[in-house]
Every structure is written in C-alpha cells, then in structure tokens.
GROMACS .gro file of C-alpha atoms in nm:
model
  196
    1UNK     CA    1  -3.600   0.438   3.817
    2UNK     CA    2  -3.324   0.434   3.515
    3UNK     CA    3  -3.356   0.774   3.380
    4UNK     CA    4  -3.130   0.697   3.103
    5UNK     CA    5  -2.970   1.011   2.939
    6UNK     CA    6  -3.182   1.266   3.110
    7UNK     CA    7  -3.029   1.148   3.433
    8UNK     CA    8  -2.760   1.262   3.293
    9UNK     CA    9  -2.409   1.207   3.502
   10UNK     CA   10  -2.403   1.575   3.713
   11UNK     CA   11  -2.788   1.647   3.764
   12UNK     CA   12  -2.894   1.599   4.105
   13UNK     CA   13  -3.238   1.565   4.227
   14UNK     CA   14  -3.343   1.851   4.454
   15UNK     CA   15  -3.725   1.718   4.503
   16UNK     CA   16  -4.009   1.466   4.393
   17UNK     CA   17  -4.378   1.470   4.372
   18UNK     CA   18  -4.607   1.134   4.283
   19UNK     CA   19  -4.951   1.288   4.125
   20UNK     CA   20  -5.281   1.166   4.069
   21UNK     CA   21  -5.189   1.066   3.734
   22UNK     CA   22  -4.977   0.810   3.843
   23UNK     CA   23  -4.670   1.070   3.720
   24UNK     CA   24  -4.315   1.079   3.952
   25UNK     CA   25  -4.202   1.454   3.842
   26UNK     CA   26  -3.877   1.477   3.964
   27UNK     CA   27  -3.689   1.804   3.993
   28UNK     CA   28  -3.321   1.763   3.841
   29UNK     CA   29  -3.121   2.039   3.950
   30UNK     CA   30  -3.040   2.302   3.696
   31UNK     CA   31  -3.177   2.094   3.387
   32UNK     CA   32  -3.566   2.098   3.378
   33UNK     CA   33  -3.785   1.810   3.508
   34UNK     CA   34  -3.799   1.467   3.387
   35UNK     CA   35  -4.138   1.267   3.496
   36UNK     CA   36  -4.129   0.896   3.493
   37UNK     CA   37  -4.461   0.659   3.439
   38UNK     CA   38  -4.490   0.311   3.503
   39UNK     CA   39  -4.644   0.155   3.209
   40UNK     CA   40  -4.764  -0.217   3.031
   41UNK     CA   41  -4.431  -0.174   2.856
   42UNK     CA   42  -4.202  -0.043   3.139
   43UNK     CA   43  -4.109   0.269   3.247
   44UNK     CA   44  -4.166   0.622   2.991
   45UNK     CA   45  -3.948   0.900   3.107
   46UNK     CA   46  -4.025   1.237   2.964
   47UNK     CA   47  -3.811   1.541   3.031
   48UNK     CA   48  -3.944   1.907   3.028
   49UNK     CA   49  -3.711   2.198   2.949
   50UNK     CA   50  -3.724   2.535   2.795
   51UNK     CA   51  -3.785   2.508   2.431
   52UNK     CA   52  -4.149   2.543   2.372
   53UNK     CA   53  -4.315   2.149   2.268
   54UNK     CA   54  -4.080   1.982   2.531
   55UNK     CA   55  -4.200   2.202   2.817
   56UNK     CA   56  -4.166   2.557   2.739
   57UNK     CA   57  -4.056   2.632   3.117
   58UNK     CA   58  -3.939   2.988   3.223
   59UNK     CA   59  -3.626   2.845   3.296
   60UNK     CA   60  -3.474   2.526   3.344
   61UNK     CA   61  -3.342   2.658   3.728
   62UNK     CA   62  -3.698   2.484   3.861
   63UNK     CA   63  -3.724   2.555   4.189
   64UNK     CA   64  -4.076   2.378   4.299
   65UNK     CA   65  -4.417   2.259   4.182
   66UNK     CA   66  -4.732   2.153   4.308
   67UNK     CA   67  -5.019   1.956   4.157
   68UNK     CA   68  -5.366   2.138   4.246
   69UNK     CA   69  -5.709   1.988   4.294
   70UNK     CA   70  -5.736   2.038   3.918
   71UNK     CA   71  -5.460   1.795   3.849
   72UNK     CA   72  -5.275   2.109   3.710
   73UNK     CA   73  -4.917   2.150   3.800
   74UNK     CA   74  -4.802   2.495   3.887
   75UNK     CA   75  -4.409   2.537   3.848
   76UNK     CA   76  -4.178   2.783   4.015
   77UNK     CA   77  -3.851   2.900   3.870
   78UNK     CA   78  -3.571   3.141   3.922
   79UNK     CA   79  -3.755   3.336   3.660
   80UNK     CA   80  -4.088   3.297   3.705
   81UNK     CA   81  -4.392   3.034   3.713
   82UNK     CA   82  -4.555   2.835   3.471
   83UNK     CA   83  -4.855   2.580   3.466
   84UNK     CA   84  -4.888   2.234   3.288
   85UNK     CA   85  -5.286   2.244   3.223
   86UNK     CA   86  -5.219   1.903   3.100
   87UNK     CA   87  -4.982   1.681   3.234
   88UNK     CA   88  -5.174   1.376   3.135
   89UNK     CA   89  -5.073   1.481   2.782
   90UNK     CA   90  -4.708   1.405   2.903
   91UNK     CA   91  -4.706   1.099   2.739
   92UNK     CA   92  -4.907   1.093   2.462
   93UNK     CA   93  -4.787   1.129   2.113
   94UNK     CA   94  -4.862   1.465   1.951
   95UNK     CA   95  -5.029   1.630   2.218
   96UNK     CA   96  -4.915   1.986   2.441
   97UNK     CA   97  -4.857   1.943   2.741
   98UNK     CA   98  -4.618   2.284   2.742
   99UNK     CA   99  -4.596   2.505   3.087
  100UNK     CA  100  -4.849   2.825   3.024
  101UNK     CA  101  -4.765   3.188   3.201
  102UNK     CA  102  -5.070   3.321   3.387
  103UNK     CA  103  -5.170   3.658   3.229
  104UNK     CA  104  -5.263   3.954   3.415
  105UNK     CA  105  -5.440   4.280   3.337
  106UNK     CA  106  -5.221   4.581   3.487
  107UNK     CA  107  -5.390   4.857   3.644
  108UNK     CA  108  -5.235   5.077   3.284
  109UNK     CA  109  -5.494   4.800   3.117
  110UNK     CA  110  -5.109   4.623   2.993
  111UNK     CA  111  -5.148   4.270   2.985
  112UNK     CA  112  -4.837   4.067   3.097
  113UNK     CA  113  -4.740   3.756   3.268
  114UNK     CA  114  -4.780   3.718   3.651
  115UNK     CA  115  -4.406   3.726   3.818
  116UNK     CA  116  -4.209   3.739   3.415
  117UNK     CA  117  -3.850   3.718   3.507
  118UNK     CA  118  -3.934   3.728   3.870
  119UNK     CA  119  -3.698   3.444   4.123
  120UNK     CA  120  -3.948   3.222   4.257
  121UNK     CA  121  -3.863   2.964   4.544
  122UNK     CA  122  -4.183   2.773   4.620
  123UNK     CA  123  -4.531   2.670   4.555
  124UNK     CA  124  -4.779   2.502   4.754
  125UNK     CA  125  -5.147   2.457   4.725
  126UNK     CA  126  -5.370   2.478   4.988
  127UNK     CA  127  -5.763   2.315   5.058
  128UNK     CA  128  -5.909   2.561   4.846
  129UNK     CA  129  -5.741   2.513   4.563
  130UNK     CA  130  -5.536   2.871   4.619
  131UNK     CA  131  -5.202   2.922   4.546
  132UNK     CA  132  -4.888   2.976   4.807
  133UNK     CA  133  -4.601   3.147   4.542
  134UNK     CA  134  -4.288   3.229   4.815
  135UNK     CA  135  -4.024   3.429   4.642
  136UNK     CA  136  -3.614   3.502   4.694
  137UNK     CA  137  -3.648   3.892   4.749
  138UNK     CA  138  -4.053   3.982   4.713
  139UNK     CA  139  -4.198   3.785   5.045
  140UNK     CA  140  -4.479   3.541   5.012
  141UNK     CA  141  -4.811   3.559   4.761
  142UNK     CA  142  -5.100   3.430   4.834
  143UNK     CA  143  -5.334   3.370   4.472
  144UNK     CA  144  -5.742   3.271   4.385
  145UNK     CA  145  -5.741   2.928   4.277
  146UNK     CA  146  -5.668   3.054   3.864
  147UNK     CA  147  -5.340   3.308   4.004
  148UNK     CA  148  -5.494   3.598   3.832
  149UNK     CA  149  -5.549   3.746   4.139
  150UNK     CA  150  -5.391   3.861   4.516
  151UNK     CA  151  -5.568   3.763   4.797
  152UNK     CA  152  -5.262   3.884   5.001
  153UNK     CA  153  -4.881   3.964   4.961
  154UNK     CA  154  -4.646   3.920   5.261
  155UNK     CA  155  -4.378   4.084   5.333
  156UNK     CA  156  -4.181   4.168   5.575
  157UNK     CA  157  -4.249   4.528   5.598
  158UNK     CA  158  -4.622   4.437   5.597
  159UNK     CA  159  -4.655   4.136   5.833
  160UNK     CA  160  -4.496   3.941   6.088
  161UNK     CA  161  -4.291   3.752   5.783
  162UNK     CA  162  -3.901   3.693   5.966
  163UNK     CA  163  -3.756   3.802   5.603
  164UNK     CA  164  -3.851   3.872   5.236
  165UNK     CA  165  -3.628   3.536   5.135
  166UNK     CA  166  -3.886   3.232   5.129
  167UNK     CA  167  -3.718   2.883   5.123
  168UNK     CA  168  -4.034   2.633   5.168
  169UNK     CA  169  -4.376   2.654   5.190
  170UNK     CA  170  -4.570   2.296   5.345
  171UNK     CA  171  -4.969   2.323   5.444
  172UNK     CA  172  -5.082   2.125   5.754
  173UNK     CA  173  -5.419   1.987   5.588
  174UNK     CA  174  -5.636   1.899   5.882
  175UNK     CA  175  -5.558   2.260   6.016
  176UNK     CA  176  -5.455   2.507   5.719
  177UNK     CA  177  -5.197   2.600   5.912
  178UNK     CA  178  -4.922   2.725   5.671
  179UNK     CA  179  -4.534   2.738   5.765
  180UNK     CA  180  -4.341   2.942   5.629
  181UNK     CA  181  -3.946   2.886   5.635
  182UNK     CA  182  -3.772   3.191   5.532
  183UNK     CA  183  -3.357   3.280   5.589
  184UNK     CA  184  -3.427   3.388   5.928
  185UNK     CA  185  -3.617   3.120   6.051
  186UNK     CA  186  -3.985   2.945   6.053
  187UNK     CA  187  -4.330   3.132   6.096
  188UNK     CA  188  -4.632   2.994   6.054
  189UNK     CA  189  -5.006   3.147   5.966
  190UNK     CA  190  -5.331   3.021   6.042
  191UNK     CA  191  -5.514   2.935   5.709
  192UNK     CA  192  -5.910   2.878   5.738
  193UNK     CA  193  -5.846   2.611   5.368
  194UNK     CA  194  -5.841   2.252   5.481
  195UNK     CA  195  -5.879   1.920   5.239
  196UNK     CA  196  -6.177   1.718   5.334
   0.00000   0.00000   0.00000
C-alpha cells in the first residue's frame, strides 16, 4: 500500500487492523492513523490526527484500537481514548467520522470524559461486546459494552495483576480467556464472553 505523504519518511508502523468495512487502519507511530481502502478507482488513504474534522484524536501518540461488534472503533492514546462511531464515514465527502470521548457522570454529579489526559496502552474487545482498556500506571479496566461503566478495575494491589504497567491485551475467543502482558510478565483471566 503507497501511503503517499502520510507515510511520511520517519513514521513507522507499530500495528494494523483489517475491519468489517473493508478499512486497513494502520497505526503510524507518533503521527495519528492513516486507513487505506481498496476502491473501483484504487486505493483512498485517509489519515486521522488531532484537529477536530480530520479525526479529533486525544493525541496523535495512538497506542491501540479495536473495532467492536458495533463496527465502532475504540482508540487508546497516551492521553486518553476516543471512539469513531462512524468509520464508514471515513471516506465519504462531507461527513464526521471524528473520534468522540465517552462521558461520565462523577459521583459530585460532574460530567467529564472517561480516562481525559489519562496514558492508555491497549484495547481489546471481548464476545460481549465489553471493553478491555489496559493502562501505563492505573492497571487494567474492564467496561459495559457503551464504557460508561466499570464492571471491574485491576490492579495490582487488588488482584493477582504482576504490575500496574499493561503492554497488550489479546482475547482467546473460543474460551474468553484474556492475557494480560504487563512489565513483569504474562497473566491471564478466565472470561465467561466468547464470539459465537
């Protein structure tokens, strides 16, 4: 794929994901994503950044996404998460397809976005649509299919969780089993959410 100028000459690309939309988002290292399409009249290359109508990301430091059942792509930064509702907007003329925050009632009745400024590492969503968030210094989140709510937060104070530093999150779906790789090593945890 001939990403012409947003390939740029230094970016590198630290991962990939192919999605039901027949997307390729590809995650160039320190300078957004660019997502590719095979078309009638080649290939369209799109790239998402910051500035609010070309992606509106938290940051352009993306550090992991995931497309959910929904065909909604959930994007993890060093400062925080955002969702594309509508990534099959990507390439249509004059439509959003900007990254949303998830908004949050506090228990002070404040309303704010879920993990603003916050260093994500990793997302990853499991059979029932729920959300996997691992973080570089707040252990591992685990969120109802919409994020506006905890179903659980690991740590390492609270759990068997080897460190509060999550590299990767990956889902085994015939079992649910979820692995965990952290700074100090690998643990895994027996999710009940499988894919039919």
């Amino acid at each position: 794929f001939g990403l012409g100028s947003l390939g740029g000459t230094t970016n590198h690309t630290r991962d990939l994901m192919a999605t039901s939309e027949g997307q390729i988002w590809i995650n160039s290292r320190n300078s957004g994503i660019v997502v590719c399409r095979e078309s009638a009249n080649g290939l369209q290359v799109r790239g998402l950044n910051t500035v609010p109508g070309t992606g509106n990301l938290p940051s352009s430091q993306v550090t992991g996404f995931a497309e959910d059942q929904d065909g909604e792509v959930w994007i993890t930064t060093d400062a925080g998460l955002g969702v594309v509702y509508t990534a099959y907007n990507i390439f249509e003329n004059g439509l959003t397809y900007d990254a949303q925050p998830i908004l949050i009632e506090t228990s002070e009745g404040i309303v704010e976005r879920l993990f603003n400024g916050q260093p994500l590492t990793a997302v990853e969503v499991d059979g029932a649509n729920k959300k996997w968030i691992g973080t570089s210094n707040n252990g591992l989140f685990y969120l109802s299919e919409d994020g506006t709510q905890a179903i659980h937060h690991f740590t390492a104070e609270n759990s068997p969780l080897l460190s509060n530093n999550i590299l990767d999150i990956t889902i085994e779906d015939k079992t649910g089993i979820v692995y965990i790789a952290t700074d100090r090593g690998l643990i895994s945890f027996k999710g009940s959410a499988t894919r039919g």
